[in-house]
């Protein structure tokens, strides 16, 4: 196509005008390009900040939930879900903006490249056509329709938790109040005739802050021991219990004093729970059982369990009751509670508590004692007797021994 000579100046002016317009567009696109790059960087930083803030508030939540213990675990899961949903919602919006921004940036870069190439076109017709296309593409370009501000912020302060009020409530929780240990009153305790009476004093509840409520009952425990030390006795027999004691003392009957000591301890109970035990107290059992040893007995004595028998012999000057009949006489041991008569000038086995009775019919000799030593009293050799057993043996056999040895 051939242009008329008078049209050339007009086209030149139009071309200059279009170039100026393109330069303005290029400047605008460059600014937009920079703005988009800044926007993408901001979105990336927002995502990082969102992750950091999410971790922070989640950590705070976990700390609070740990303080509230498992009772609030279900509620904690609900709060976690809310945070996750909000986090996912914000992430989705930011990811969408990130994708749109990348598309807009790519479109803007293409337009910028096309516009730069258009500036190099020398043909007016091609230049005008390209300029028109650039205008249309710029008008419809997504970069100019995209909001260059993050749709959401990284702030998650609305999910900040503070359970100080609830924690204060938990801190007011206390252990159940229990009574303090009673104190065993040794001066009121009595050991006598296989019975033990244990008495104690309740702990002083003078302070109102330490008031534990009225005592409902006591619980006593006891066990036998060979030592008076509670530490050494701890490894010995198991504790036996007496529960629901309403008074401040109790008597334990029909005990078998086959150990040197008996350990006692007591504790108080209120409506809530039982308190600590008192310090164990050792009480000495001053008499305990012994047995007859057939292996070390005199040859003329016959030992059968706790019975000793012998054949009486006629001895001049001896008790006529022993010479009345030529029959066996026996010696049996029984509890100290069976007493018929006291033998004069004989030392009792337990001072003040044991009595020894004899019943010596003409046909047999019978004696009852409280057995005290584990060694046999029938050895016949005074050198082998344990301490204190000599008087028992001399009194136990009495004149019958003289009849055997003469």
Phi, psi and omega in degrees: 000136182255125180274145177290151182300328183279351179272341184299312179298323180296316180296324179297319178295320179296318181296318178297321179295318179293321178299318179297321178294319178296323179297320177296321179296316179300317179298318179295317179296321178296317178297319179295321178300315179295320179296319179294319177298317176297322179297315179297320177296322178295319179296317178299315178296325178295320178297317178296315178297324178297317178297316181295313180294323178296317177296321181296309182292329177293320178295317177300319180296318180297319179297316179295320181293325177296322178292328180277353177066191189290345182296334181252016182298318181296316178295325178297321177296321177297317179295323177299317180298321179297315179296317180297317179298316179295320178298314180295322179297313180294320178299319180297316180294318179292322177295322178295316177297324179296317179294315179297321179295321178295319178296316180296320179296318178297317179295319180295320178295322178295315178298320179296318178294317180295320180294320178296322177292324181297326179299337180271000179284130180262337179281127184295318183296315178295324180294316180296319179297315180294322179296320178297318179296321180297317178300315181295319181289324178294320180299321182264003184295135179295338181297330182271349176259354183270132175284125185266044176221136181303136181295330179226163178254167178280355183293127176238029184297337180293348179255011177295136183246150176210104182257033183297322179295315179294321179295322177298323176296320178292326180291340177280350178290137182233162173291156178298131180290134180233153180293151175283160184296137172291174178238121180290128180269098185296327183294338180261357180277142183228133174242115186202132171050053178062018175236146179229128174253123181247129179235153181211166178245135176295154178293149179286121179253052185288324184278131178295327181292337183255015182290130185245010179089166182294146178278128181271321183197175177235158176230123181252138175234143179215157175201155181279150182209154177262358179227154179271000179270128180294329179292319180284330180282347184297331183270004183267219189297158179286158180286140170257145189247146168232114188255167173056052176269123184268339182260176179266021173203161180208148178247127178257119186255164173057041174279154175254110184280072178255015174224162185285326183229159169232128180267140179230147171207153185219151175218157182258154178232136170248195183293334184276303187196178178267145179271194179283154176287152173289171175295133180299141179240132180262130176244132184277132173264108192283350177223135175214165194289150170233170179228161178272137181255110182294330184292329182255007182285162176298150185297330182269002176258135179249119183255126176229095182066244179257022180238135177239128178236153177207163178268120179290149179236149179280116182236134180294133177082000181272175182303124182299336180294333178283341181261357186297314182225146180265073181226170181289149170241147185234155177234121180236153176248144179212185183287156182289349181286342180265102184234130178250319179198149179269143174269127183288154176062025176240141183278125179291156182289315179244121185298120173082348185237329181256140171238153180241132182239146176233150176219102189245080173289169182295332186273339181199160180250128180229136177222140175242131178222166168269119183290133188242317187248151179285335178289151181288140177270006187247027184287326184082353180244109185295338181289338182265359181286144173287167182302130177088350184274346183296316180295324178296314182296315182297321180282327185293313183273319177062221184296337181299325180294322178297325179294327181282330186268344180272000000 
